[in-house]
Coordinates of C-alpha atoms in Angstrom, one line a residue:
Chain J
M23 CA -9.0 4.8 -51.4
M24 CA -8.8 8.3 -50.1
N25 CA -5.7 10.3 -50.4
V26 CA -5.1 13.1 -48.0
H27 CA -2.0 15.1 -48.0
P28 CA -1.0 18.0 -45.8
V29 CA -2.2 21.2 -47.5
K30 CA -0.4 24.5 -46.9
G31 CA -2.8 27.3 -46.0
P32 CA -2.2 30.9 -46.5
V33 CA 1.4 31.8 -45.9
A34 CA 1.8 33.9 -42.8
T35 CA 4.8 35.4 -41.2
G36 CA 5.8 35.3 -37.6
G37 CA 4.4 38.7 -36.9
E38 CA 0.9 37.7 -37.9
R39 CA 0.7 34.8 -35.4
P40 CA -2.7 35.8 -33.9
H41 CA -3.9 35.7 -37.5
E42 CA -2.9 32.0 -37.5
A43 CA -5.6 31.3 -34.9
D44 CA -8.2 32.0 -37.5
H45 CA -6.4 31.1 -40.6
P46 CA -4.0 28.1 -39.8
T47 CA -1.4 26.8 -42.1
S48 CA -3.0 23.4 -42.2
L49 CA -6.2 21.7 -43.0
V50 CA -9.3 23.0 -41.3
A51 CA -12.6 21.5 -40.4
S52 CA -15.3 24.1 -39.8
F53 CA -18.5 23.4 -37.9
G54 CA -21.4 25.7 -38.4
A55 CA -24.1 27.0 -36.0
D56 CA -26.0 23.8 -36.6
Q57 CA -23.2 21.6 -35.2
P58 CA -22.3 23.1 -31.9
L59 CA -19.6 21.7 -29.6
R60 CA -21.2 20.9 -26.3
L61 CA -18.8 22.1 -23.6
D62 CA -18.6 20.7 -20.1
C63 CA -19.1 24.2 -18.7
G64 CA -22.6 24.2 -20.2
V65 CA -21.9 26.4 -23.2
D66 CA -22.6 25.3 -26.8
L67 CA -19.7 26.6 -28.9
A68 CA -20.8 27.4 -32.4
P69 CA -19.5 28.0 -34.9
F70 CA -16.0 26.6 -34.4
Q71 CA -13.2 25.1 -36.3
I72 CA -10.5 22.5 -35.8
A73 CA -7.1 22.8 -37.5
Y74 CA -5.5 19.5 -38.3
Q75 CA -2.8 17.8 -40.3
T76 CA -2.8 14.3 -41.8
Y77 CA -0.1 12.0 -43.1
G78 CA -0.3 8.8 -45.1
T79 CA -3.3 7.2 -46.8
L80 CA -6.5 6.1 -45.3
N81 CA -7.2 2.5 -46.4
A82 CA -10.4 1.3 -48.1
D83 CA -12.1 0.1 -45.0
K84 CA -10.9 3.1 -43.0
S85 CA -9.3 0.8 -40.4
N86 CA -5.7 2.2 -40.3
A87 CA -6.2 5.6 -38.8
I88 CA -4.1 6.7 -35.8
L89 CA -5.0 9.9 -34.0
V90 CA -2.0 11.6 -32.4
C91 CA -3.0 13.8 -29.5
H92 CA -0.4 16.6 -29.0
A93 CA 0.9 17.8 -25.7
L94 CA 0.1 21.1 -23.9
T95 CA 1.7 23.7 -26.1
M96 CA 2.4 21.7 -29.2
D97 CA 0.4 21.6 -32.4
Q98 CA -0.9 19.6 -35.3
H99 CA 2.5 19.7 -37.2
V100 CA 3.8 16.5 -35.5
A101 CA 5.8 15.2 -38.4
N102 CA 6.5 18.0 -40.8
V103 CA 8.4 21.2 -40.7
H104 CA 6.3 23.9 -39.2
P105 CA 5.3 26.3 -42.0
I106 CA 5.7 29.4 -39.9
T107 CA 8.5 28.7 -37.3
G108 CA 10.4 26.4 -39.8
K109 CA 11.0 24.1 -36.8
P110 CA 10.9 20.3 -37.3
G111 CA 7.7 18.5 -36.3
G112 CA 7.0 17.8 -32.6
W113 CA 7.1 14.1 -32.7
L114 CA 9.5 13.1 -35.5
T115 CA 11.0 10.3 -33.3
L116 CA 7.7 8.5 -33.4
V117 CA 5.8 9.6 -36.5
G118 CA 7.0 9.3 -40.0
P119 CA 7.8 6.8 -42.8
G120 CA 9.3 3.7 -41.3
K121 CA 8.9 5.1 -37.7
P122 CA 6.7 3.3 -35.2
I123 CA 3.7 5.3 -36.2
D124 CA 4.6 4.5 -39.7
T125 CA 3.0 7.0 -42.2
D126 CA 3.6 4.4 -45.0
R127 CA 1.3 2.1 -43.1
Y128 CA -1.1 4.1 -41.1
F129 CA -3.2 7.2 -41.8
V130 CA -2.2 9.7 -39.1
I131 CA -4.4 12.5 -38.0
C132 CA -3.3 15.2 -35.5
S133 CA -5.6 18.0 -34.6
N134 CA -4.8 21.2 -32.8
V135 CA -6.9 21.0 -29.6
I136 CA -9.8 23.2 -29.1
G137 CA -8.7 26.2 -26.9
S138 CA -5.3 26.3 -28.4
C139 CA -4.0 29.1 -30.8
M140 CA -2.7 27.1 -33.8
G141 CA -5.9 27.2 -35.8
S142 CA -8.5 25.5 -33.7
T143 CA -11.0 27.8 -32.1
G144 CA -9.7 29.2 -28.8
P145 CA -9.3 32.4 -26.8
A146 CA -7.0 33.8 -29.6
S147 CA -9.7 33.3 -32.3
T148 CA -12.1 35.9 -33.4
N149 CA -15.5 35.8 -31.7
P150 CA -17.9 35.9 -34.6
A151 CA -20.5 37.5 -32.3
T152 CA -18.3 40.6 -31.6
G153 CA -15.8 40.5 -34.4
K154 CA -13.1 40.9 -31.7
V155 CA -10.6 38.3 -30.3
W156 CA -12.3 36.0 -27.7
G157 CA -9.9 36.5 -24.9
L158 CA -11.3 35.7 -21.5
D159 CA -14.8 35.7 -22.9
F160 CA -13.9 32.2 -24.3
P161 CA -15.7 29.5 -22.3
V162 CA -13.5 27.3 -20.1
I163 CA -12.4 24.1 -21.9
T164 CA -11.8 20.7 -20.5
I165 CA -10.0 17.6 -21.8
P166 CA -13.3 15.9 -22.6
D167 CA -14.3 18.9 -24.6
M168 CA -11.1 18.6 -26.6
V169 CA -11.9 14.9 -27.2
R170 CA -15.5 15.7 -28.2
A171 CA -14.2 18.1 -30.8
Q172 CA -11.7 15.5 -32.1
A173 CA -14.5 13.0 -32.3
M174 CA -16.5 15.4 -34.5
L175 CA -13.4 15.8 -36.7
V176 CA -13.0 12.0 -36.9
D177 CA -16.7 11.8 -37.9
R178 CA -16.1 14.4 -40.6
L179 CA -13.3 12.3 -42.0
G180 CA -15.7 9.4 -42.1
I181 CA -13.8 7.2 -39.7
D182 CA -15.9 5.0 -37.3
K183 CA -13.2 3.3 -35.4
L184 CA -9.7 4.6 -34.9
F185 CA -6.9 1.9 -35.0
C186 CA -5.0 3.7 -32.3
V187 CA -5.2 6.9 -30.2
V188 CA -1.7 7.8 -29.0
G189 CA -0.3 10.8 -27.0
G190 CA 1.9 11.9 -24.2
S191 CA 1.3 14.2 -21.2
M192 CA -1.9 16.2 -22.0
G193 CA -2.1 14.1 -25.2
G194 CA -2.1 11.0 -23.0
M195 CA -5.0 12.5 -20.9
Q196 CA -6.9 12.8 -24.2
V197 CA -6.0 9.1 -25.1
L198 CA -7.5 8.0 -21.7
Q199 CA -10.6 10.2 -22.3
W200 CA -11.0 8.8 -25.8
S201 CA -10.9 5.3 -24.4
V202 CA -13.4 6.0 -21.7
A203 CA -15.8 8.2 -23.7
Y204 CA -15.7 6.2 -27.0
P205 CA -14.4 2.7 -26.1
E206 CA -16.0 1.2 -29.1
R207 CA -14.2 3.7 -31.4
V208 CA -10.7 3.0 -30.1
F209 CA -9.2 -0.3 -31.1
S210 CA -5.9 0.4 -29.3
A211 CA -4.6 3.2 -27.1
M212 CA -1.2 4.4 -26.0
P213 CA -1.3 6.8 -23.1
I214 CA 2.2 7.9 -22.4
A215 CA 3.7 9.8 -19.4
C216 CA 0.3 10.9 -18.2
A217 CA -2.3 10.3 -15.4
T218 CA -6.1 9.9 -15.0
R219 CA -6.1 13.0 -12.9
H220 CA -3.9 16.1 -12.5
S221 CA -2.0 15.9 -9.3
A222 CA -2.1 18.7 -6.7
Q223 CA 1.6 19.4 -7.3
N224 CA 1.0 19.7 -11.1
I225 CA -1.9 22.0 -10.5
A226 CA 0.3 24.1 -8.3
F227 CA 2.9 24.4 -11.0
H228 CA 0.2 25.5 -13.5
E229 CA -1.1 28.0 -11.1
L230 CA 2.5 29.4 -10.8
G231 CA 2.5 29.8 -14.5
R232 CA -0.9 31.4 -14.8
Q233 CA -0.1 33.8 -12.0
A234 CA 3.1 34.8 -13.8
V235 CA 1.0 35.6 -16.9
M236 CA -1.7 37.4 -15.0
A237 CA 0.9 39.4 -13.0
D238 CA 2.4 40.9 -16.2
P239 CA 0.8 44.4 -16.6
D240 CA 0.8 43.9 -20.4
W241 CA -1.7 41.0 -19.9
A242 CA -4.4 43.7 -19.3
H243 CA -7.0 41.2 -17.9
G244 CA -6.7 39.2 -21.1
R245 CA -7.4 42.1 -23.4
Y246 CA -3.8 42.5 -24.7
V247 CA -4.7 42.1 -28.3
E248 CA -6.6 45.4 -28.2
T249 CA -3.8 47.2 -26.4
G250 CA -1.3 45.8 -28.8
A251 CA 1.1 44.7 -26.0
H252 CA 1.6 40.9 -25.4
P253 CA 2.4 39.7 -21.9
H254 CA 5.8 38.4 -23.0
R255 CA 7.5 38.6 -19.7
G256 CA 4.8 36.8 -17.7
L257 CA 4.4 34.0 -20.3
A258 CA 8.1 33.5 -20.6
V259 CA 8.3 33.0 -16.8
A260 CA 5.4 30.6 -17.0
R261 CA 7.2 28.6 -19.7
M262 CA 10.5 28.6 -17.8
A263 CA 8.9 27.2 -14.7
A264 CA 7.0 24.6 -16.8
H265 CA 10.1 23.7 -18.7
I266 CA 12.0 22.8 -15.6
T267 CA 9.2 20.3 -14.7
Y268 CA 9.7 18.6 -18.2
L269 CA 13.4 17.9 -17.5
S270 CA 15.1 16.2 -14.6
D271 CA 18.0 17.3 -12.3
A272 CA 20.2 14.7 -13.9
A273 CA 19.4 15.9 -17.4
L274 CA 20.0 19.5 -16.5
H275 CA 23.3 18.5 -14.8
R276 CA 24.4 16.5 -17.8
K277 CA 23.6 19.3 -20.2
F278 CA 24.7 22.4 -18.2
G279 CA 26.1 21.5 -14.8
R280 CA 27.1 24.8 -13.1
R281 CA 29.0 25.9 -16.1
M282 CA 29.2 29.7 -16.8
Q283 CA 27.9 31.3 -20.0
D284 CA 30.6 33.1 -22.0
R285 CA 32.7 34.0 -18.9
E286 CA 35.1 32.6 -16.4
L287 CA 34.0 34.2 -13.2
P288 CA 30.6 35.2 -11.8
T289 CA 29.6 38.8 -12.5
F290 CA 28.0 39.3 -9.1
S291 CA 24.8 40.5 -10.8
F292 CA 21.6 39.0 -12.0
D293 CA 22.8 38.5 -15.5
A294 CA 22.5 35.0 -16.8
D295 CA 25.9 33.8 -15.5
F296 CA 25.0 30.1 -15.7
Q297 CA 24.3 28.3 -18.9
V298 CA 21.2 26.9 -17.5
E299 CA 19.9 30.4 -16.9
S300 CA 20.4 31.5 -20.5
Y301 CA 19.0 28.2 -21.7
L302 CA 15.8 28.8 -19.8
R303 CA 15.6 32.4 -20.9
Y304 CA 15.9 31.3 -24.5
Q305 CA 13.2 28.7 -23.9
G306 CA 10.9 31.4 -22.5
S307 CA 11.5 33.9 -25.2
S308 CA 11.1 31.5 -28.1
F309 CA 7.9 30.2 -26.6
V310 CA 6.3 33.7 -26.4
E311 CA 6.8 34.1 -30.1
R312 CA 4.7 31.1 -31.0
F313 CA 2.1 30.9 -28.2
D314 CA -0.8 32.9 -27.0
A315 CA -0.9 33.8 -23.3
N316 CA -4.6 33.3 -22.9
S317 CA -4.5 29.9 -24.6
Y318 CA -1.8 28.9 -22.1
L319 CA -4.3 29.8 -19.3
Y320 CA -7.0 27.8 -20.8
L321 CA -5.0 24.7 -21.7
T322 CA -3.4 24.5 -18.3
R323 CA -6.8 24.9 -16.7
A324 CA -8.1 22.0 -18.8
M325 CA -5.4 19.7 -17.5
D326 CA -6.0 20.8 -13.9
Y327 CA -9.7 19.9 -14.2
F328 CA -9.0 16.4 -15.6
D329 CA -10.1 13.6 -13.3
I330 CA -11.6 10.5 -14.9
A331 CA -12.4 8.8 -11.6
A332 CA -14.5 11.8 -10.5
D333 CA -16.8 11.3 -13.4
H334 CA -17.3 7.7 -12.3
H335 CA -18.1 8.1 -8.7
G336 CA -14.5 8.1 -7.7
V337 CA -13.9 4.5 -8.9
L338 CA -11.3 4.6 -11.7
A339 CA -11.9 1.0 -12.6
A340 CA -15.5 1.6 -13.4
A341 CA -14.4 4.0 -16.1
F342 CA -12.7 1.1 -18.0
R343 CA -15.1 -1.7 -17.1
G344 CA -15.5 -4.2 -20.0
T345 CA -13.3 -2.3 -22.4
Q346 CA -12.2 -4.1 -25.5
T347 CA -9.4 -1.6 -26.3
R348 CA -5.8 -2.9 -26.2
F349 CA -3.7 -0.6 -24.0
C350 CA 0.0 0.2 -23.8
V351 CA 0.9 2.4 -20.9
V352 CA 4.4 3.9 -20.8
S353 CA 6.2 5.8 -18.1
F354 CA 9.7 7.1 -17.7
T355 CA 11.8 6.7 -14.5
S356 CA 12.9 10.3 -14.2
D357 CA 9.5 11.9 -15.0
W358 CA 8.6 13.8 -11.9
L359 CA 5.5 15.5 -13.5
F360 CA 3.8 12.2 -14.1
P361 CA 5.8 9.7 -12.1
T362 CA 5.4 6.0 -12.6
P363 CA 2.9 5.4 -9.8
E364 CA 0.5 7.5 -11.8
S365 CA 0.8 5.2 -14.7
R366 CA 0.6 2.2 -12.4
A367 CA -2.8 3.5 -11.2
I368 CA -4.0 3.5 -14.8
V369 CA -2.8 -0.1 -15.2
H370 CA -4.4 -1.3 -12.0
A371 CA -7.7 0.2 -13.0
L372 CA -7.4 -1.3 -16.5
N373 CA -6.5 -4.7 -15.0
A374 CA -9.5 -4.5 -12.6
G375 CA -11.6 -3.8 -15.7
G376 CA -10.2 -6.8 -17.4
A377 CA -8.6 -4.9 -20.2
R378 CA -5.7 -6.2 -22.3
V379 CA -3.0 -3.9 -21.0
S380 CA 0.8 -3.7 -21.3
F381 CA 2.8 -1.4 -19.2
A382 CA 6.4 -0.6 -19.3
E383 CA 8.6 1.8 -17.4
V384 CA 11.5 3.1 -19.5
E385 CA 14.7 3.9 -17.7
T386 CA 16.0 7.3 -18.7
D387 CA 17.3 10.4 -17.0
K388 CA 15.7 12.8 -19.5
G389 CA 12.6 13.4 -17.4
H390 CA 9.0 14.0 -18.7
D391 CA 10.2 15.2 -22.1
A392 CA 11.6 11.8 -22.8
F393 CA 8.4 10.7 -24.6
L394 CA 9.4 13.2 -27.4
L395 CA 13.1 12.2 -27.6
D396 CA 14.9 9.4 -29.1
E397 CA 14.7 6.7 -26.4
P398 CA 15.4 3.5 -28.2
E399 CA 13.6 1.4 -25.6
F400 CA 10.5 3.5 -25.8
I401 CA 10.6 3.6 -29.7
D402 CA 10.9 -0.3 -29.7
I403 CA 8.0 -0.7 -27.3
A404 CA 5.8 1.6 -29.4
R405 CA 6.8 -0.1 -32.6
A406 CA 6.1 -3.6 -31.2
F407 CA 2.8 -2.6 -29.6
L408 CA 1.5 -1.0 -32.8
H409 CA 2.7 -3.9 -34.9
S410 CA 1.0 -6.5 -32.7
A411 CA -2.2 -4.4 -32.6
A412 CA -2.1 -4.0 -36.3
T413 CA -1.8 -7.8 -36.7
A414 CA -4.7 -8.2 -34.4
R415 CA -6.6 -5.7 -36.5
G416 CA -5.7 -7.5 -39.7
L417 CA -3.6 -4.7 -41.1
D418 CA -0.7 -5.7 -43.3
R419 CA 2.6 -3.9 -43.7
A420 CA 1.1 -1.6 -46.2
G421 CA -1.8 -0.7 -43.9
R422 CA -4.4 -2.6 -46.0
Chain C
M19 CA -5.4 -43.2 -14.2
A20 CA -4.3 -42.2 -17.7
V21 CA -1.9 -39.5 -17.1
Q22 CA 0.9 -40.4 -19.3
E23 CA -0.9 -39.6 -22.5
S24 CA -1.8 -36.2 -21.3
L25 CA 1.8 -35.2 -20.7
P26 CA 3.1 -33.4 -23.7
L27 CA 6.6 -34.8 -23.9
E28 CA 7.1 -33.6 -27.4
P29 CA 6.9 -30.0 -28.5
P30 CA 3.6 -29.0 -29.9
A31 CA 3.3 -28.8 -33.7
R32 CA 4.6 -25.4 -34.6
T33 CA 6.4 -23.9 -37.5
T34 CA 9.1 -22.3 -35.4
L35 CA 12.1 -24.2 -34.2
R36 CA 11.8 -22.7 -30.8
V37 CA 12.5 -25.2 -28.1
H38 CA 10.1 -24.9 -25.1
R39 CA 11.1 -25.6 -21.6
A40 CA 9.8 -28.9 -20.3
D41 CA 7.9 -27.4 -17.4
H42 CA 6.4 -24.8 -19.7
L43 CA 5.0 -27.5 -21.9
L44 CA 3.6 -29.4 -18.9
V45 CA 2.0 -26.2 -17.6
A46 CA 0.6 -25.3 -21.0
D47 CA -1.0 -28.8 -21.2
M48 CA -2.8 -28.1 -17.9
V49 CA -4.5 -25.1 -19.3
E50 CA -7.8 -25.5 -21.2
P51 CA -7.7 -23.8 -24.6
G52 CA -9.7 -20.6 -24.8
S53 CA -9.3 -19.8 -21.1
K54 CA -7.9 -16.6 -19.6
V55 CA -4.6 -16.8 -17.9
L56 CA -2.6 -14.5 -15.7
D57 CA 1.1 -15.4 -15.6
V58 CA 2.7 -14.0 -12.5
G59 CA 6.5 -13.5 -12.8
C60 CA 6.3 -14.1 -16.6
G61 CA 9.9 -13.2 -17.3
E62 CA 10.5 -12.7 -21.0
G63 CA 7.1 -14.2 -21.9
D64 CA 8.2 -17.6 -23.2
L65 CA 5.3 -19.4 -21.5
M66 CA 2.8 -16.8 -22.4
Q67 CA 3.8 -17.0 -26.0
L68 CA 3.4 -20.7 -25.9
L69 CA 0.0 -20.4 -24.4
E70 CA -1.1 -17.7 -26.8
S71 CA 0.0 -19.9 -29.7
R72 CA -2.6 -22.4 -28.3
G73 CA -5.4 -19.8 -28.3
V74 CA -5.2 -18.9 -24.6
D75 CA -5.8 -15.2 -23.7
C76 CA -2.8 -14.3 -21.5
R77 CA -1.8 -11.4 -19.3
G78 CA 1.5 -11.2 -17.4
I79 CA 3.1 -9.5 -14.5
E80 CA 6.8 -9.2 -14.3
L81 CA 9.1 -7.5 -11.8
S82 CA 12.1 -6.8 -14.1
R83 CA 11.9 -3.9 -16.5
E84 CA 13.9 -5.8 -19.1
G85 CA 11.5 -8.7 -18.9
V86 CA 8.5 -6.5 -19.3
N87 CA 9.9 -4.6 -22.2
R88 CA 10.9 -7.8 -23.9
C89 CA 7.3 -9.1 -23.5
V90 CA 5.7 -5.9 -24.8
S91 CA 8.0 -6.0 -27.9
R92 CA 6.8 -9.6 -28.5
G93 CA 3.2 -8.2 -28.5
L94 CA 2.3 -9.7 -25.2
A95 CA 0.1 -7.9 -22.6
V96 CA 2.4 -7.6 -19.7
V97 CA 2.6 -5.1 -16.8
Q98 CA 5.5 -4.3 -14.6
G99 CA 4.6 -5.3 -11.0
D100 CA 5.4 -7.3 -7.9
A101 CA 3.5 -10.4 -7.0
D102 CA 3.8 -9.6 -3.3
T103 CA 2.0 -6.2 -3.6
D104 CA 0.1 -6.0 -6.9
L105 CA -2.0 -9.0 -6.8
D106 CA -4.3 -7.3 -4.2
N107 CA -5.4 -5.0 -7.1
Y108 CA -6.9 -7.8 -9.1
T109 CA -10.5 -8.7 -8.6
A110 CA -11.7 -12.1 -7.5
D111 CA -12.4 -14.7 -10.3
A112 CA -10.8 -12.4 -12.9
F113 CA -9.0 -15.3 -14.6
D114 CA -9.5 -19.0 -15.2
Y115 CA -5.9 -19.8 -14.3
V116 CA -3.2 -18.0 -12.5
I117 CA 0.3 -19.3 -13.1
L118 CA 3.3 -18.9 -10.8
S119 CA 6.1 -20.5 -12.7
Q120 CA 9.5 -20.7 -10.8
T121 CA 8.6 -17.6 -8.9
L122 CA 7.1 -18.8 -5.6
Q123 CA 10.6 -19.0 -4.0
A124 CA 11.3 -15.4 -4.9
T125 CA 8.2 -14.0 -3.2
R126 CA 8.3 -12.4 0.2
Q127 CA 5.1 -14.0 1.4
P128 CA 4.6 -17.3 -0.5
R129 CA 1.5 -18.2 1.6
V130 CA -0.2 -14.9 0.9
V131 CA 0.7 -15.0 -2.8
L132 CA -0.7 -18.5 -3.0
E133 CA -3.9 -17.4 -1.4
N134 CA -4.1 -14.5 -3.8
L135 CA -3.6 -16.8 -6.8
L136 CA -6.6 -18.9 -5.9
R137 CA -8.7 -15.8 -5.2
I138 CA -8.0 -14.2 -8.6
G139 CA -8.0 -17.5 -10.6
R140 CA -10.4 -20.4 -10.5
R141 CA -7.3 -22.6 -10.7
A142 CA -3.7 -22.0 -10.0
I143 CA -0.7 -23.7 -11.5
V144 CA 2.5 -23.5 -9.5
S145 CA 5.9 -24.7 -10.3
F146 CA 8.9 -24.4 -8.2
P147 CA 12.4 -25.9 -7.7
N148 CA 12.4 -28.7 -5.1
F149 CA 14.9 -27.9 -2.4
G150 CA 14.6 -31.6 -1.2
Y151 CA 16.1 -32.7 -4.5
I152 CA 18.9 -35.2 -3.8
N153 CA 21.6 -33.0 -5.4
M154 CA 20.6 -30.1 -3.0
R155 CA 20.7 -32.4 -0.1
L156 CA 24.1 -33.8 -0.9
Q157 CA 25.6 -30.4 -1.5
L158 CA 24.7 -29.3 2.0
L159 CA 25.4 -32.7 3.5
I160 CA 28.8 -33.4 1.9
N161 CA 30.2 -30.0 0.8
G162 CA 28.6 -28.1 3.7
Q163 CA 27.7 -25.3 1.3
M164 CA 24.4 -23.7 0.2
P165 CA 23.3 -25.8 -2.8
R166 CA 23.5 -24.4 -6.4
T167 CA 22.2 -26.1 -9.5
D168 CA 22.0 -25.3 -13.2
N169 CA 18.5 -23.9 -12.7
L170 CA 19.4 -22.1 -9.5
P171 CA 23.0 -20.9 -10.1
A172 CA 22.9 -17.8 -7.8
T173 CA 25.1 -17.7 -4.7
W174 CA 23.4 -17.4 -1.3
Y175 CA 24.3 -13.8 -1.0
D176 CA 22.9 -12.5 -4.3
T177 CA 19.9 -14.7 -5.0
P178 CA 16.5 -13.3 -5.4
N179 CA 15.1 -16.4 -4.0
T180 CA 14.2 -16.1 -0.4
H181 CA 11.8 -18.8 0.4
F182 CA 12.9 -22.2 -0.8
C183 CA 10.7 -25.2 0.0
T184 CA 10.6 -28.9 -0.8
I185 CA 7.8 -30.7 -2.5
K186 CA 6.8 -32.0 0.9
D187 CA 6.7 -28.5 2.4
F188 CA 4.5 -27.3 -0.4
V189 CA 2.1 -30.1 0.0
L190 CA 1.8 -29.4 3.7
L191 CA 1.2 -25.7 3.0
C192 CA -1.6 -26.6 0.5
D193 CA -3.1 -28.8 3.2
E194 CA -2.9 -26.0 5.8
I195 CA -4.7 -23.4 3.6
D196 CA -7.3 -25.9 2.2
V197 CA -6.1 -25.9 -1.3
K198 CA -7.3 -28.8 -3.5
M199 CA -4.5 -30.4 -5.5
E200 CA -5.9 -31.5 -8.8
R201 CA -2.7 -32.7 -10.3
A202 CA 0.8 -33.0 -9.1
V203 CA 3.9 -33.8 -11.2
A204 CA 7.6 -34.0 -10.2
L205 CA 10.1 -33.4 -13.0
D206 CA 13.7 -34.8 -13.0
R207 CA 16.6 -32.7 -14.0
Y208 CA 16.0 -33.2 -17.7
G209 CA 12.4 -32.0 -17.3
R210 CA 10.9 -35.6 -17.6
P211 CA 8.1 -36.5 -15.2
L212 CA 9.1 -39.0 -12.5
R213 CA 7.4 -42.4 -12.2
L214 CA 3.7 -41.7 -11.4
N215 CA 3.3 -44.6 -9.0
A216 CA 6.3 -43.6 -6.9
P217 CA 5.7 -42.6 -3.3
W218 CA 5.9 -38.9 -2.2
W219 CA 9.2 -39.4 -0.5
F220 CA 10.7 -40.5 -3.9
W221 CA 9.4 -37.4 -5.6
N222 CA 10.7 -35.2 -2.8
M223 CA 14.1 -36.9 -3.2
F224 CA 14.4 -37.1 -6.9
G225 CA 12.2 -34.4 -8.3
E226 CA 14.2 -31.4 -9.4
Q227 CA 11.0 -29.4 -9.6
G228 CA 7.3 -29.7 -8.8
V229 CA 4.4 -28.6 -10.9
F230 CA 1.0 -28.5 -9.3
L231 CA -2.5 -27.7 -10.6
L232 CA -4.5 -26.4 -7.7
S233 CA -8.0 -25.2 -7.1
R234 CA -10.0 -23.9 -4.2
A235 CA -11.0 -26.7 -1.9
E236 CA -14.7 -27.4 -1.7
K237 CA -13.9 -30.5 0.2
K238 CA -10.5 -31.7 1.3
H239 CA -8.7 -33.8 -1.2
H240 CA -5.2 -34.8 -1.3
A241 CA -3.6 -35.9 -4.6
A242 CA -1.4 -38.9 -4.3
P243 CA 1.8 -38.8 -6.5
G244 CA 0.7 -38.9 -10.0
D245 CA -2.9 -38.6 -9.1
Y246 CA -4.9 -36.8 -11.7
I247 CA -8.4 -35.7 -11.4
A248 CA -9.7 -34.6 -14.8
P249 CA -10.9 -31.0 -14.8

């Protein structure tokens, strides 16, 4: 038996956030010059590190490991209070003791993706060759690169075959990539609210966000760490635009309607008269405190480049041919970022490849973000799928 | 031919007390253990669960979200989809059997669906309510109203069923598209098979539903009532 518990790293304060890129507040796997990460862009990245968090206990035959793949701007702290921000974990509805991803039963791993700024090597990390922050000198990262790095971490943990790989949105793309790149290492997979390629509309939204960042004079062509100014305004606008795509009109209406903020009448100005405006401004400003602008550029780019079929001569089904992995694909009715037809395309390709696949569309008005929220129908499906997969894998209630 | 023995009139030996529908038991008996099955319109997965308990590898398609989610929560591999449109996405010979249980009458294009079933599967098993059933006929003849039964309780204006047929109609369709009938069974309102040596008209009159095991015709063959060609 191997016991792994979340370990707190050096305590950092909010102001030292760029520091977190090099010294994260979680476990770290470091890979030296002899173990480079082969990137799709042709660069061998070395040395590099991956920050990760684990929950639960790995069983004796190492058959109960679940890899959780986080979404775009989230991090490895899926089921614990974030040591710096003090905010609850990103996926507490799904991960934890007694939850569908039951940390009493499974050994849960979540790594910060390569290219992010929460402890895995990325543009906010220090370039060992120059001693300065990478910035735009950092090579462009793809979803397959992220997955390759995760595979090296999983190797490091001594796990041959993951019981399940699960994730939503960008995490869902990683799940799909895992099942295509390492089919024999994935017993079951749960791609949620995602697609096998990023749509033109989604690329357009990402470009809007990137342009907002790059239009901020403080961005300084990506060298803002040296100037000491952070492109707060540009990044906040990018986040506001993105945040709208995570919600739905119905959810925004239910939450805010056209209600005014702290006033009865419009001020006939460009103050945040409407509640929805101040909500978005808050979302934007709290985001810039925790996220690196260049990382945002790199991660959105990685999603844009994602296209599984393109790597298989345009035939999606070829990517999944002969797979033995059990799949559960989930979409949400009001998700307009990754609408149900995108999930259906995954399912058709899996079916054509003869895969054992379940697919459910969950009715909700909460939009794309629903996969992180308490949606009882979704929670039930996740629990049932994992339980039946665990039974097929021969795992008992205690994960042995 | 010895058919009577092969009809599973008692539930299979299981530890659960779950009572299986008579037509499900009959359908399950037509499937060879260890084969791969696609259940089109699988509802809440009762038939699939019965088949999986007998070692059959099952996949399902279901139109209703509630049905799909119920199936997934039972650990079954089911996707949400429409028999009329989604079957095109399945490759030929992908399954040993494709089952269409009490769903044919709810499809928009039964003939196209039937052809698809026999493209995707080596064999197809189709069961449907017989609109030539005596009760149906009497309701229209005597009451002058669109028939309703316990199994088909919906009124004419809110039924999902758009293409009703009789056993005779179905046999004629199979003939037209060169489908080989390997086995045909008519069940009465209690789910019991009708007399095997009865003529077709008797089945068409007194069968509440028909269950057919079909395969692609290599040469034309027409099953007589109760006729059974061992697979």
